[in-house]
Amino acid sequence: MGKNLLVLTHNLGGGAQAFLQQRQQEEWQGRTVFCVCPEGRFSLEPAELRVFPFGKPEAATVLPFSRENLQILLRELQIGELFINSLVGYPMRVIWQWLLEVGVPYTVFLHDYHCVCPEWSLACLARHCSESSNHSYCQHELPWKGGMELAEWRQGFSVLLQRAVRIQSPSTYAARLVQQVYPQLEIEIKPHVIAWPLRRTFQPRFVHRQPLRLVFLGSFWRNKGSLEILALHAHILEQGLPLQLVVLGEIVWQDVGETARTLAWAGRYDRESVSNLLVDLETAVVLVPSRFPETYCYTASEALLSGYPVLSLDIGAQAVRIASHDCGWVLPADSESGGVDEMCAWADYIVTRKGREEILHKAARTSRFSNGME
């Protein structure tokens, strides 16, 4: 058995990729680490493998996806340990069989809910699992259509998880959700540590700004709350509220449509610059109204560690973080309006004198949250 480490991850970027950079700095310094990710169609179809030394994707080698090629990689790269960062995009029947045969210890990190359902974001909050074979949502959304049923999916992952030397999750919230399906699992809670530089840039004068500026931070699409933000924007215009909504991050135009062009857009951002960008925008409150159960949510932590209070819906690990430290607002998402009426009522209030004072109070409480906490 070799001594090197092979990381299995996806090719979608985001928090799972950012996490690997932090893990390299904290735990893998001095080790030889390779990464492998899938190319091609997701989950059930064969794909290609892209293999590269950690941090050097330009030096990648592309191979046909097969158990045989995975075995060759282990031998030629002298791999003695696997780290499963994410299996989104892999042909799972191949991976399950290979991990049974490989004889190499592996750790699993729960960046998503792929082990619970092929719809790994779990935007449905697992409401339809008992009727997944017939439910219209599952038949429309899930990539096993015409292929794998949920029972087979979970059986395969159950074996994979039980054979792991350790399973880690960035939050108790995510671990408990997974344990609802796999109650026998022991899951270590290991919150993310943000490796890029952040500094507290919030300034009290921002609460007196006219209009008060609310900044949506992150990728702007449905799962992240784009429809709710657009409804809030319409309310602000209809009521003539002294508020301005700004999107800081990528807008997924094919998902949100042309309506989003009515919003102010500050463009995409470099994570290392987020503290400076928020102060440049004279931000009063950061909005992170995700519609799916985030396992951690880097963007909420970026805002809090920069000193800005955060508004969230009561879904995901960031909602627990905000409520635990009293450093923002957590609004109900399961109301008749799906949280829209509650966001509009919050907007009506936050522009008042009392509401602006509350922003200062919540901003001061962001100091309760420190890097590496849940």
Coordinates of N, CA and C in Angstrom, one line a residue, residues 95-198:
I95 N -18.7 3.0 -8.5 CA -18.0 3.4 -7.3 C -18.2 2.5 -6.1
W96 N -19.5 2.1 -5.9 CA -19.8 1.2 -4.8 C -19.1 -0.1 -4.9
Q97 N -19.0 -0.7 -6.1 CA -18.4 -1.9 -6.3 C -16.8 -1.8 -6.1
W98 N -16.3 -0.7 -6.6 CA -14.9 -0.5 -6.5 C -14.4 -0.3 -5.1
L99 N -15.2 0.5 -4.3 CA -14.8 0.7 -2.9 C -14.9 -0.6 -2.1
L100 N -15.8 -1.5 -2.4 CA -15.9 -2.8 -1.8 C -14.6 -3.6 -2.0
E101 N -14.0 -3.4 -3.2 CA -12.9 -4.3 -3.6 C -11.5 -3.7 -3.3
V102 N -11.4 -2.3 -3.1 CA -10.2 -1.6 -3.2 C -9.2 -1.9 -2.0
G103 N -9.8 -2.1 -0.8 CA -9.0 -2.3 0.3 C -8.1 -1.1 0.8
V104 N -8.5 0.1 0.5 CA -7.8 1.3 0.9 C -8.8 2.1 1.8
P105 N -8.3 2.5 3.0 CA -9.1 3.2 3.9 C -9.6 4.6 3.4
Y106 N -10.8 5.0 3.7 CA -11.3 6.2 3.2 C -12.1 7.0 4.2
T107 N -12.1 8.3 4.1 CA -12.9 9.2 4.9 C -13.9 9.9 4.0
V108 N -15.1 10.1 4.5 CA -16.2 10.7 3.8 C -16.5 12.0 4.5
F109 N -16.6 13.1 3.7 CA -17.0 14.4 4.2 C -18.3 14.8 3.6
L110 N -19.3 15.2 4.4 CA -20.6 15.5 3.9 C -20.8 16.9 3.5
H111 N -20.4 17.3 2.3 CA -20.6 18.6 1.8 C -22.1 18.8 1.3
D112 N -22.7 17.7 1.0 CA -24.1 17.7 0.4 C -24.8 16.5 0.9
Y113 N -26.0 16.3 0.3 CA -26.9 15.2 0.8 C -27.0 14.1 -0.3
H114 N -25.9 13.9 -1.0 CA -25.9 13.0 -2.1 C -26.1 11.6 -1.6
C115 N -25.7 11.3 -0.4 CA -25.9 9.9 0.2 C -27.4 9.7 0.5
V116 N -28.2 10.8 0.7 CA -29.6 10.7 1.0 C -30.4 10.6 -0.3
C117 N -30.0 11.3 -1.3 CA -30.8 11.3 -2.6 C -30.0 11.8 -3.7
P118 N -30.2 11.3 -4.9 CA -29.5 11.9 -6.1 C -29.7 13.4 -6.3
E119 N -30.8 13.9 -5.8 CA -31.0 15.4 -5.8 C -30.3 15.9 -4.6
W120 N -29.0 16.1 -4.8 CA -28.1 16.2 -3.6 C -28.3 17.5 -2.8
S121 N -28.9 18.5 -3.4 CA -29.1 19.7 -2.6 C -30.3 19.5 -1.6
L122 N -31.1 18.5 -1.8 CA -32.3 18.1 -1.0 C -33.2 19.3 -0.8
A123 N -33.4 20.1 -1.9 CA -34.3 21.2 -1.8 C -35.7 20.8 -1.4
C124 N -36.1 19.6 -1.6 CA -37.4 19.1 -1.2 C -37.5 18.9 0.3
L125 N -36.4 18.9 1.0 CA -36.3 18.7 2.5 C -36.7 17.3 2.8
A126 N -36.5 16.3 1.9 CA -36.9 14.9 2.0 C -38.3 14.7 2.4
R127 N -39.2 15.5 1.9 CA -40.6 15.4 2.2 C -41.3 14.2 1.5
H128 N -40.7 13.8 0.3 CA -41.5 12.8 -0.5 C -40.8 11.5 -0.6
C129 N -39.8 11.2 0.3 CA -39.1 10.0 0.2 C -39.9 8.7 0.3
S130 N -41.0 8.7 1.1 CA -41.8 7.5 1.3 C -42.6 7.2 0.0
E131 N -42.8 8.1 -0.9 CA -43.5 7.9 -2.1 C -42.7 8.3 -3.3
S132 N -41.4 8.1 -3.2 CA -40.5 8.6 -4.3 C -40.7 7.9 -5.6
S133 N -41.2 6.7 -5.6 CA -41.3 6.0 -6.9 C -42.5 6.5 -7.7
N134 N -43.4 7.2 -7.1 CA -44.6 7.7 -7.8 C -44.8 9.2 -7.7
H135 N -44.1 9.9 -6.8 CA -44.3 11.3 -6.6 C -43.9 12.1 -7.8
S136 N -44.7 13.1 -8.2 CA -44.4 13.9 -9.4 C -43.1 14.6 -9.3
Y137 N -42.8 15.2 -8.1 CA -41.6 15.9 -7.9 C -40.4 15.0 -8.1
C138 N -40.4 13.8 -7.5 CA -39.2 12.9 -7.7 C -39.1 12.5 -9.1
Q139 N -40.1 12.2 -9.8 CA -40.0 11.8 -11.2 C -39.5 12.9 -12.1
H140 N -39.8 14.1 -11.7 CA -39.4 15.2 -12.6 C -37.9 15.6 -12.2
E141 N -37.6 15.6 -11.0 CA -36.3 16.1 -10.5 C -35.1 15.1 -10.5
L142 N -35.4 13.9 -10.3 CA -34.3 12.9 -10.0 C -33.7 12.2 -11.2
P143 N -32.4 12.1 -11.2 CA -31.7 11.5 -12.3 C -31.8 10.0 -12.4
W144 N -32.4 9.4 -11.4 CA -32.6 7.9 -11.5 C -33.8 7.6 -12.4
K145 N -34.5 8.6 -13.0 CA -35.6 8.3 -13.8 C -35.3 7.2 -14.8
G146 N -36.0 6.1 -14.8 CA -35.8 5.0 -15.7 C -34.6 4.2 -15.3
G147 N -34.0 4.5 -14.1 CA -32.8 3.8 -13.7 C -33.0 3.3 -12.2
M148 N -32.2 3.9 -11.3 CA -32.2 3.4 -9.9 C -33.3 3.9 -9.1
E149 N -33.8 3.0 -8.2 CA -34.8 3.5 -7.3 C -34.1 3.9 -6.0
L150 N -34.9 4.7 -5.2 CA -34.3 5.3 -4.0 C -33.8 4.2 -3.0
A151 N -34.5 3.1 -2.9 CA -34.0 2.0 -2.0 C -32.7 1.5 -2.4
E152 N -32.4 1.3 -3.7 CA -31.1 0.8 -4.1 C -30.0 1.8 -3.8
W153 N -30.4 3.1 -4.1 CA -29.5 4.2 -3.9 C -29.0 4.2 -2.4
R154 N -29.9 4.2 -1.5 CA -29.6 4.3 -0.1 C -28.9 3.0 0.4
Q155 N -29.2 1.9 -0.1 CA -28.5 0.6 0.3 C -27.1 0.7 -0.1
G156 N -26.8 1.2 -1.4 CA -25.4 1.3 -1.8 C -24.6 2.3 -1.0
F157 N -25.2 3.4 -0.6 CA -24.5 4.4 0.2 C -24.4 3.9 1.6
S158 N -25.4 3.2 2.1 CA -25.3 2.6 3.5 C -24.0 1.8 3.7
V159 N -23.7 0.9 2.7 CA -22.5 0.1 2.8 C -21.3 1.0 2.7
L160 N -21.3 2.0 1.8 CA -20.1 2.8 1.6 C -19.9 3.6 2.9
L161 N -20.9 4.1 3.5 CA -20.7 4.9 4.7 C -20.3 4.1 5.9
Q162 N -20.8 2.9 6.1 CA -20.5 2.1 7.2 C -19.1 1.6 7.1
R163 N -18.5 1.5 6.0 CA -17.1 1.0 5.8 C -16.1 2.1 5.9
A164 N -16.5 3.4 6.0 CA -15.6 4.5 6.1 C -14.9 4.5 7.4
V165 N -13.6 4.9 7.4 CA -12.9 5.0 8.7 C -13.4 6.1 9.5
R166 N -13.9 7.2 8.9 CA -14.6 8.3 9.6 C -15.5 9.0 8.6
I167 N -16.5 9.6 9.2 CA -17.5 10.4 8.4 C -17.5 11.8 9.1
Q168 N -17.3 12.8 8.4 CA -17.3 14.2 8.9 C -18.3 15.1 8.3
S169 N -18.9 16.0 9.1 CA -19.9 16.9 8.6 C -19.5 18.3 9.1
P170 N -19.8 19.4 8.3 CA -19.4 20.7 8.8 C -20.4 21.3 9.8
S171 N -21.5 20.6 10.0 CA -22.5 21.1 11.0 C -23.3 20.0 11.6
T172 N -23.8 20.2 12.8 CA -24.7 19.3 13.5 C -26.0 19.2 12.7
Y173 N -26.4 20.3 12.1 CA -27.6 20.3 11.3 C -27.6 19.3 10.2
A174 N -26.5 19.3 9.4 CA -26.4 18.4 8.3 C -26.3 16.9 8.8
A175 N -25.5 16.7 9.8 CA -25.3 15.4 10.4 C -26.6 14.8 10.8
R176 N -27.5 15.6 11.5 CA -28.7 15.0 11.9 C -29.7 14.7 10.8
L177 N -29.6 15.5 9.7 CA -30.5 15.2 8.6 C -30.0 13.9 8.0
V178 N -28.7 13.6 7.8 CA -28.3 12.4 7.3 C -28.6 11.2 8.2
Q179 N -28.5 11.5 9.5 CA -28.8 10.4 10.5 C -30.2 10.0 10.6
Q180 N -31.1 10.9 10.0 CA -32.5 10.5 9.9 C -32.7 9.3 9.0
V181 N -31.8 9.2 8.0 CA -31.8 8.1 7.0 C -30.9 7.0 7.5
Y182 N -29.8 7.3 8.1 CA -28.8 6.3 8.5 C -28.5 6.5 10.0
P183 N -29.4 6.1 10.9 CA -29.3 6.4 12.3 C -28.1 5.7 12.9
Q184 N -27.6 4.7 12.3 CA -26.5 3.9 12.9 C -25.1 4.6 12.7
L185 N -25.0 5.7 11.9 CA -23.8 6.3 11.7 C -23.3 7.2 12.8
E186 N -22.0 7.1 13.0 CA -21.3 8.1 13.9 C -20.7 9.1 13.0
I187 N -21.0 10.4 13.2 CA -20.6 11.5 12.4 C -19.8 12.5 13.2
E188 N -18.6 12.8 12.9 CA -17.8 13.8 13.6 C -18.1 15.2 13.0
I189 N -18.4 16.1 13.9 CA -18.7 17.5 13.5 C -17.4 18.3 13.3
K190 N -17.1 18.8 12.1 CA -15.9 19.5 11.9 C -16.2 20.7 11.0
P191 N -16.6 21.8 11.7 CA -17.0 23.0 11.0 C -15.9 23.5 10.1
H192 N -16.3 24.2 9.0 CA -15.3 24.8 8.1 C -14.6 25.9 8.7
V193 N -13.3 26.1 8.3 CA -12.5 27.2 8.7 C -12.2 28.0 7.4
I194 N -12.5 29.2 7.3 CA -12.3 30.0 6.1 C -10.9 30.4 6.0
A195 N -10.2 30.0 4.9 CA -8.8 30.1 4.8 C -8.4 31.5 4.1
W196 N -9.4 32.1 3.4 CA -9.0 33.4 2.8 C -9.2 34.6 3.8
P197 N -8.5 35.7 3.5 CA -8.5 36.8 4.5 C -9.9 37.5 4.6
L198 N -10.3 37.7 5.8 CA -11.5 38.5 6.1 C -11.2 39.4 7.2

